[in-house]
Structures are given as structure tokens and as C-alpha cells.
Amino acid sequence: DEITGILEQLKEEMLKNLEEITTTEEAAAKSFGEMMNAKKKELAALTATVETKMQQIGELGVRVERLKQDLSATEAALLEDKRYLADLERSCEKKKAEWEERSKTRAEELVALADTIKILNDDDALDLFKKTLPGASSASFMQVASGAVKTQERALDALSQAQARAPRDQRATLDLLVLTLTGKKALNQG
């Protein structure tokens, strides 16, 4: 009976150990299952993150290419704008020189006209005109004045017609002639 008691005791210890091992194994299996579920969720989350990052990398690659194209287009536009600016500066310098020349010529013309008017208004010129007019001594003041007015009117009519046909940049000289004949500003300054 001792042997049976020992065997029973061994059996009880083995059953007890088996039960402990089974409980431990079941707890470990349950823990492993929970860990596997957690790892699967983590893997799914990381896979989604990787996919999102890959999509962002693709979108950024496309954006970088667009920006490179925009940069190339902007650089080309800048180069074209610089060329335009250089052409514009050359054109402005040319126009400035032309304007200075035109202003100088206009000033010289005004001085010459003023000198001419001064000479024509001089008493010596009047005496000379009286001597050169045929029959000036026999013509009355009204006849001479009337002839001068008609001549002046014909000259003004011719100048008005010339002003209408003349290009804008050549009208200044015609305006000066009208001014000289009338002593007033020219009517057509457009």
C-alpha cells in the first residue's frame, strides 16, 4: 500500500502539475493571442501609415516637378522681361535724345522768329518796305492795309490746310508761322 500511496501521491502531484502547466499554457496562449491581435492591429496601422507616406511621397514628387516647371517658366519670363527692360531703356534713351534735339531746334526756331519779327518791326525795315513797294507813295494806308490783310488771310488759309495734312510732329513749325502771322496762338494745336 505504500507503493499505491506513493503512486497516488505522484499521480496527484502530476495532475496538480498538469493542471498548473495547462493553466499556465492557456494563459500564455491567451496572452499570445492577444499579443498577436495587437501586433496585427499595429501591422495594419503601420501598413496604412506606409501607404499614406508613399502617397505623400508621390504627391510631393509631382509637386516638385510642377515647381521645377514653374521655376523654368518663371526664369524664362524673367529673362524675357530683362530683355524687354533693356529694349525699353534703349528706346527711352533714344526718345530722350530726340526730345532734347527737338527742344533745342524749337528754341533756336523761336529765337530766329523773334529776331525776324524784331528786324521786321524795326523802323529801317519799314522804310525799306516803303521804298520797295511800287507806287507806295501814291497808295493810301487803307489800300496797303487791305492788300496786306488779304495776303495774310490767304497765307493763313494755306497754313490751315497744311496743318490738317501735316503729321503731328511737324505741326509745331506751322503753328509758329500761324503765330507769327496772327500774333495769337494757333487754333489747331492737336
Short mmCIF file of N, CA, C and O in Angstrom, two decimals, residues 73-167:
data_model
loop_
_atom_site.label_atom_id
_atom_site.label_comp_id
_atom_site.label_asym_id
_atom_site.label_seq_id
_atom_site.Cartn_x
_atom_site.Cartn_y
_atom_site.Cartn_z
N ALA A 73 9.66 78.18 -66.17
CA ALA A 73 8.83 79.17 -66.86
C ALA A 73 9.07 80.57 -66.30
O ALA A 73 9.17 81.54 -67.05
N THR A 74 9.21 80.66 -65.00
CA THR A 74 9.45 81.96 -64.36
C THR A 74 10.82 82.51 -64.76
O THR A 74 10.96 83.71 -65.02
N GLU A 75 11.81 81.64 -64.81
CA GLU A 75 13.15 82.08 -65.23
C GLU A 75 13.12 82.57 -66.67
O GLU A 75 13.74 83.58 -67.01
N ALA A 76 12.39 81.84 -67.53
CA ALA A 76 12.28 82.27 -68.93
C ALA A 76 11.56 83.62 -69.02
O ALA A 76 11.98 84.50 -69.78
N ALA A 77 10.50 83.78 -68.24
CA ALA A 77 9.76 85.05 -68.23
C ALA A 77 10.64 86.18 -67.70
O ALA A 77 10.61 87.31 -68.23
N LEU A 78 11.44 85.89 -66.68
CA LEU A 78 12.35 86.90 -66.13
C LEU A 78 13.37 87.32 -67.18
O LEU A 78 13.65 88.51 -67.34
N LEU A 79 13.91 86.35 -67.90
CA LEU A 79 14.88 86.66 -68.95
C LEU A 79 14.23 87.53 -70.03
O LEU A 79 14.82 88.52 -70.47
N GLU A 80 13.02 87.16 -70.41
CA GLU A 80 12.29 87.95 -71.41
C GLU A 80 12.00 89.35 -70.88
O GLU A 80 12.14 90.34 -71.62
N ASP A 81 11.61 89.47 -69.62
CA ASP A 81 11.34 90.79 -69.02
C ASP A 81 12.61 91.63 -68.96
O ASP A 81 12.56 92.85 -69.18
N LYS A 82 13.75 90.99 -68.68
CA LYS A 82 15.02 91.74 -68.66
C LYS A 82 15.36 92.25 -70.06
O LYS A 82 15.83 93.38 -70.22
N ARG A 83 15.11 91.41 -71.07
CA ARG A 83 15.35 91.86 -72.45
C ARG A 83 14.44 93.04 -72.78
O ARG A 83 14.87 94.02 -73.38
N TYR A 84 13.17 92.91 -72.39
CA TYR A 84 12.21 93.98 -72.65
C TYR A 84 12.64 95.27 -71.95
O TYR A 84 12.57 96.35 -72.53
N LEU A 85 13.09 95.13 -70.70
CA LEU A 85 13.54 96.30 -69.95
C LEU A 85 14.74 96.96 -70.63
O LEU A 85 14.79 98.18 -70.76
N ALA A 86 15.68 96.13 -71.11
CA ALA A 86 16.85 96.68 -71.80
C ALA A 86 16.42 97.40 -73.07
O ALA A 86 16.90 98.51 -73.36
N ASP A 87 15.49 96.79 -73.84
CA ASP A 87 14.99 97.44 -75.05
C ASP A 87 14.27 98.74 -74.71
O ASP A 87 14.44 99.74 -75.39
N LEU A 88 13.49 98.70 -73.64
CA LEU A 88 12.76 99.89 -73.21
C LEU A 88 13.72 101.00 -72.78
O LEU A 88 13.51 102.16 -73.12
N GLU A 89 14.77 100.64 -72.07
CA GLU A 89 15.75 101.65 -71.65
C GLU A 89 16.44 102.26 -72.87
O GLU A 89 16.64 103.48 -72.92
N ARG A 90 16.80 101.41 -73.85
CA ARG A 90 17.43 101.94 -75.07
C ARG A 90 16.46 102.86 -75.81
O ARG A 90 16.83 103.93 -76.27
N SER A 91 15.20 102.43 -75.88
CA SER A 91 14.19 103.24 -76.56
C SER A 91 13.99 104.58 -75.84
O SER A 91 13.89 105.63 -76.48
N CYS A 92 13.96 104.52 -74.49
CA CYS A 92 13.80 105.76 -73.71
C CYS A 92 14.98 106.70 -73.93
O CYS A 92 14.79 107.92 -74.06
N GLU A 93 16.18 106.14 -73.95
CA GLU A 93 17.35 106.98 -74.19
C GLU A 93 17.28 107.62 -75.57
O GLU A 93 17.59 108.81 -75.74
N LYS A 94 16.85 106.84 -76.56
CA LYS A 94 16.73 107.37 -77.92
C LYS A 94 15.69 108.48 -77.97
O LYS A 94 15.93 109.54 -78.54
N LYS A 95 14.51 108.22 -77.34
CA LYS A 95 13.46 109.23 -77.33
C LYS A 95 13.91 110.49 -76.57
O LYS A 95 13.58 111.60 -76.96
N LYS A 96 14.66 110.28 -75.49
CA LYS A 96 15.15 111.42 -74.72
C LYS A 96 16.08 112.27 -75.58
O LYS A 96 15.99 113.51 -75.59
N ALA A 97 16.98 111.60 -76.32
CA ALA A 97 17.90 112.34 -77.19
C ALA A 97 17.13 113.06 -78.29
O ALA A 97 17.43 114.22 -78.61
N GLU A 98 16.12 112.38 -78.86
CA GLU A 98 15.30 113.02 -79.89
C GLU A 98 14.57 114.23 -79.32
O GLU A 98 14.47 115.27 -79.96
N TRP A 99 14.03 114.08 -78.10
CA TRP A 99 13.30 115.18 -77.47
C TRP A 99 14.24 116.37 -77.22
O TRP A 99 13.87 117.52 -77.45
N GLU A 100 15.44 116.09 -76.74
CA GLU A 100 16.41 117.16 -76.49
C GLU A 100 16.75 117.88 -77.79
O GLU A 100 16.83 119.11 -77.82
N GLU A 101 16.94 117.11 -78.86
CA GLU A 101 17.25 117.70 -80.16
C GLU A 101 16.07 118.55 -80.65
O GLU A 101 16.24 119.66 -81.13
N ARG A 102 14.85 118.00 -80.50
CA ARG A 102 13.65 118.72 -80.93
C ARG A 102 13.48 120.00 -80.12
O ARG A 102 13.17 121.07 -80.66
N SER A 103 13.71 119.91 -78.81
CA SER A 103 13.58 121.10 -77.95
C SER A 103 14.62 122.15 -78.32
O SER A 103 14.31 123.35 -78.36
N LYS A 104 15.82 121.70 -78.59
CA LYS A 104 16.89 122.62 -78.97
C LYS A 104 16.54 123.31 -80.29
O LYS A 104 16.67 124.54 -80.42
N THR A 105 16.06 122.50 -81.26
CA THR A 105 15.69 123.06 -82.56
C THR A 105 14.54 124.05 -82.40
O THR A 105 14.55 125.13 -82.99
N ARG A 106 13.55 123.70 -81.59
CA ARG A 106 12.41 124.58 -81.37
C ARG A 106 12.85 125.90 -80.74
O ARG A 106 12.38 126.97 -81.12
N ALA A 107 13.74 125.80 -79.77
CA ALA A 107 14.24 127.02 -79.11
C ALA A 107 14.98 127.90 -80.12
O ALA A 107 14.81 129.13 -80.13
N GLU A 108 15.79 127.26 -80.97
CA GLU A 108 16.51 128.02 -81.99
C GLU A 108 15.53 128.67 -82.97
O GLU A 108 15.73 129.82 -83.38
N GLU A 109 14.47 127.93 -83.34
CA GLU A 109 13.47 128.50 -84.25
C GLU A 109 12.77 129.69 -83.61
O GLU A 109 12.52 130.71 -84.27
N LEU A 110 12.44 129.57 -82.31
CA LEU A 110 11.77 130.68 -81.63
C LEU A 110 12.67 131.91 -81.56
O LEU A 110 12.21 133.04 -81.75
N VAL A 111 13.94 131.68 -81.30
CA VAL A 111 14.89 132.81 -81.26
C VAL A 111 14.99 133.45 -82.64
O VAL A 111 14.97 134.69 -82.78
N ALA A 112 15.07 132.60 -83.69
CA ALA A 112 15.16 133.14 -85.04
C ALA A 112 13.90 133.91 -85.41
O ALA A 112 13.98 134.99 -86.02
N LEU A 113 12.73 133.39 -85.04
CA LEU A 113 11.49 134.11 -85.34
C LEU A 113 11.42 135.43 -84.57
O LEU A 113 10.98 136.45 -85.11
N ALA A 114 11.83 135.39 -83.31
CA ALA A 114 11.82 136.63 -82.53
C ALA A 114 12.75 137.66 -83.16
O ALA A 114 12.39 138.85 -83.27
N ASP A 115 13.93 137.21 -83.60
CA ASP A 115 14.87 138.13 -84.26
C ASP A 115 14.27 138.66 -85.56
O ASP A 115 14.41 139.86 -85.88
N THR A 116 13.60 137.78 -86.31
CA THR A 116 12.99 138.20 -87.58
C THR A 116 11.90 139.23 -87.33
O THR A 116 11.83 140.26 -88.02
N ILE A 117 11.06 138.96 -86.34
CA ILE A 117 9.99 139.91 -86.02
C ILE A 117 10.58 141.24 -85.57
O ILE A 117 10.11 142.32 -85.94
N LYS A 118 11.62 141.16 -84.79
CA LYS A 118 12.28 142.39 -84.31
C LYS A 118 12.82 143.19 -85.49
O LYS A 118 12.66 144.41 -85.56
N ILE A 119 13.44 142.45 -86.42
CA ILE A 119 14.00 143.13 -87.61
C ILE A 119 12.87 143.73 -88.43
O ILE A 119 12.96 144.88 -88.90
N LEU A 120 11.79 142.95 -88.63
CA LEU A 120 10.67 143.43 -89.45
C LEU A 120 9.95 144.62 -88.79
O LEU A 120 9.40 145.47 -89.49
N ASN A 121 9.94 144.67 -87.49
CA ASN A 121 9.28 145.77 -86.79
C ASN A 121 10.18 146.99 -86.65
O ASN A 121 9.73 148.04 -86.20
N ASP A 122 11.40 146.88 -87.04
CA ASP A 122 12.35 147.98 -86.94
C ASP A 122 11.96 149.09 -87.94
O ASP A 122 11.41 148.83 -89.00
N ASP A 123 12.24 150.33 -87.60
CA ASP A 123 11.90 151.47 -88.46
C ASP A 123 12.65 151.40 -89.79
O ASP A 123 12.10 151.78 -90.83
N ASP A 124 13.89 150.91 -89.79
CA ASP A 124 14.64 150.80 -91.04
C ASP A 124 13.95 149.84 -92.00
O ASP A 124 13.91 150.08 -93.21
N ALA A 125 13.40 148.74 -91.48
CA ALA A 125 12.70 147.78 -92.32
C ALA A 125 11.45 148.41 -92.90
O ALA A 125 11.12 148.19 -94.07
N LEU A 126 10.76 149.22 -92.11
CA LEU A 126 9.57 149.89 -92.59
C LEU A 126 9.92 150.84 -93.73
O LEU A 126 9.24 150.87 -94.76
N ASP A 127 11.00 151.58 -93.55
CA ASP A 127 11.44 152.48 -94.61
C ASP A 127 11.79 151.70 -95.87
O ASP A 127 11.46 152.09 -96.98
N LEU A 128 12.48 150.58 -95.69
CA LEU A 128 12.87 149.74 -96.82
C LEU A 128 11.64 149.19 -97.54
O LEU A 128 11.57 149.20 -98.77
N PHE A 129 10.65 148.75 -96.77
CA PHE A 129 9.41 148.24 -97.38
C PHE A 129 8.70 149.34 -98.16
O PHE A 129 8.18 149.11 -99.24
N LYS A 130 8.69 150.54 -97.60
CA LYS A 130 8.03 151.65 -98.30
C LYS A 130 8.72 151.96 -99.62
O LYS A 130 8.08 152.27 -100.60
N LYS A 131 10.04 151.82 -99.63
CA LYS A 131 10.79 152.11 -100.84
C LYS A 131 10.59 151.01 -101.89
O LYS A 131 10.60 151.29 -103.07
N THR A 132 10.43 149.76 -101.46
CA THR A 132 10.34 148.66 -102.42
C THR A 132 8.94 148.46 -102.95
O THR A 132 8.76 147.82 -103.99
N LEU A 133 7.93 148.96 -102.29
CA LEU A 133 6.57 148.79 -102.79
C LEU A 133 6.36 149.72 -103.98
O LEU A 133 6.66 150.91 -103.91
N PRO A 134 5.85 149.15 -105.09
CA PRO A 134 5.60 150.01 -106.25
C PRO A 134 4.43 150.96 -105.96
O PRO A 134 3.38 150.52 -105.47
N GLY A 135 4.64 152.15 -106.23
CA GLY A 135 3.60 153.15 -106.03
C GLY A 135 3.18 153.28 -104.59
O GLY A 135 2.03 153.58 -104.32
N ALA A 136 4.08 153.03 -103.69
CA ALA A 136 3.74 153.10 -102.27
C ALA A 136 3.37 154.50 -101.88
O ALA A 136 2.54 154.71 -101.00
N SER A 137 4.00 155.43 -102.50
CA SER A 137 3.72 156.80 -102.11
C SER A 137 2.32 157.23 -102.54
O SER A 137 1.71 158.06 -101.90
N SER A 138 1.83 156.64 -103.66
CA SER A 138 0.51 157.04 -104.13
C SER A 138 -0.61 156.21 -103.50
O SER A 138 -1.75 156.59 -103.54
N ALA A 139 -0.27 155.03 -102.93
CA ALA A 139 -1.29 154.18 -102.34
C ALA A 139 -1.66 154.69 -100.96
O ALA A 139 -0.80 155.13 -100.22
N SER A 140 -2.91 154.61 -100.67
CA SER A 140 -3.33 155.07 -99.35
C SER A 140 -3.09 153.98 -98.33
O SER A 140 -2.90 152.81 -98.66
N PHE A 141 -3.13 154.39 -97.10
CA PHE A 141 -2.91 153.44 -95.99
C PHE A 141 -3.95 152.33 -96.03
O PHE A 141 -3.67 151.17 -95.80
N MET A 142 -5.19 152.66 -96.34
CA MET A 142 -6.27 151.67 -96.37
C MET A 142 -6.03 150.65 -97.46
O MET A 142 -6.28 149.47 -97.28
N GLN A 143 -5.54 151.09 -98.63
CA GLN A 143 -5.29 150.15 -99.71
C GLN A 143 -4.17 149.17 -99.34
O GLN A 143 -4.27 147.98 -99.59
N VAL A 144 -3.11 149.69 -98.76
CA VAL A 144 -1.98 148.83 -98.36
C VAL A 144 -2.43 147.87 -97.26
O VAL A 144 -2.14 146.68 -97.29
N ALA A 145 -3.17 148.39 -96.30
CA ALA A 145 -3.64 147.55 -95.20
C ALA A 145 -4.57 146.47 -95.73
O ALA A 145 -4.51 145.32 -95.31
N SER A 146 -5.47 146.84 -96.65
CA SER A 146 -6.42 145.88 -97.21
C SER A 146 -5.67 144.79 -97.97
O SER A 146 -5.99 143.61 -97.85
N GLY A 147 -4.67 145.16 -98.77
CA GLY A 147 -3.87 144.17 -99.51
C GLY A 147 -3.10 143.26 -98.57
O GLY A 147 -3.01 142.05 -98.79
N ALA A 148 -2.59 143.82 -97.49
CA ALA A 148 -1.82 143.03 -96.52
C ALA A 148 -2.74 142.05 -95.80
O ALA A 148 -2.37 140.89 -95.56
N VAL A 149 -3.96 142.49 -95.48
CA VAL A 149 -4.90 141.62 -94.78
C VAL A 149 -5.29 140.45 -95.68
O VAL A 149 -5.35 139.30 -95.24
N LYS A 150 -5.54 140.75 -96.98
CA LYS A 150 -5.91 139.68 -97.91
C LYS A 150 -4.76 138.68 -98.06
O LYS A 150 -4.97 137.46 -98.08
N THR A 151 -3.56 139.18 -98.16
CA THR A 151 -2.39 138.30 -98.28
C THR A 151 -2.24 137.45 -97.02
O THR A 151 -1.98 136.24 -97.09
N GLN A 152 -2.43 138.10 -95.89
CA GLN A 152 -2.34 137.38 -94.62
C GLN A 152 -3.42 136.30 -94.53
O GLN A 152 -3.16 135.19 -94.10
N GLU A 153 -4.63 136.62 -94.97
CA GLU A 153 -5.71 135.65 -94.93
C GLU A 153 -5.41 134.46 -95.84
O GLU A 153 -5.66 133.30 -95.47
N ARG A 154 -4.90 134.75 -97.06
CA ARG A 154 -4.56 133.65 -97.98
C ARG A 154 -3.46 132.77 -97.36
O ARG A 154 -3.50 131.55 -97.43
N ALA A 155 -2.49 133.40 -96.72
CA ALA A 155 -1.40 132.65 -96.09
C ALA A 155 -1.94 131.79 -94.94
O ALA A 155 -1.56 130.62 -94.78
N LEU A 156 -2.85 132.36 -94.14
CA LEU A 156 -3.44 131.60 -93.03
C LEU A 156 -4.26 130.42 -93.54
O LEU A 156 -4.24 129.33 -92.95
N ASP A 157 -5.02 130.64 -94.64
CA ASP A 157 -5.80 129.53 -95.22
C ASP A 157 -4.86 128.42 -95.68
O ASP A 157 -5.11 127.23 -95.44
N ALA A 158 -3.80 128.77 -96.35
CA ALA A 158 -2.83 127.77 -96.83
C ALA A 158 -2.19 127.04 -95.65
O ALA A 158 -2.02 125.80 -95.68
N LEU A 159 -1.88 127.78 -94.59
CA LEU A 159 -1.29 127.15 -93.41
C LEU A 159 -2.27 126.21 -92.72
O LEU A 159 -1.90 125.13 -92.25
N SER A 160 -3.55 126.60 -92.66
CA SER A 160 -4.56 125.75 -92.04
C SER A 160 -4.70 124.43 -92.80
O SER A 160 -4.80 123.36 -92.20
N GLN A 161 -4.69 124.54 -94.12
CA GLN A 161 -4.77 123.31 -94.93
C GLN A 161 -3.53 122.44 -94.71
O GLN A 161 -3.62 121.22 -94.60
N ALA A 162 -2.38 123.07 -94.64
CA ALA A 162 -1.13 122.32 -94.42
C ALA A 162 -1.14 121.67 -93.04
O ALA A 162 -0.68 120.53 -92.87
N GLN A 163 -1.69 122.37 -92.04
CA GLN A 163 -1.77 121.80 -90.68
C GLN A 163 -2.65 120.56 -90.66
O GLN A 163 -2.37 119.59 -89.98
N ALA A 164 -3.74 120.60 -91.41
CA ALA A 164 -4.68 119.48 -91.42
C ALA A 164 -4.01 118.23 -92.02
O ALA A 164 -4.29 117.11 -91.60
N ARG A 165 -3.13 118.43 -92.99
CA ARG A 165 -2.47 117.29 -93.65
C ARG A 165 -1.17 116.89 -92.97
O ARG A 165 -0.69 115.78 -93.18
N ALA A 166 -0.59 117.76 -92.20
CA ALA A 166 0.75 117.51 -91.63
C ALA A 166 0.70 116.48 -90.50
O ALA A 166 -0.25 116.45 -89.73
N PRO A 167 1.75 115.66 -90.40
CA PRO A 167 1.85 114.76 -89.24
C PRO A 167 1.99 115.58 -87.97
O PRO A 167 2.44 116.72 -87.99
#
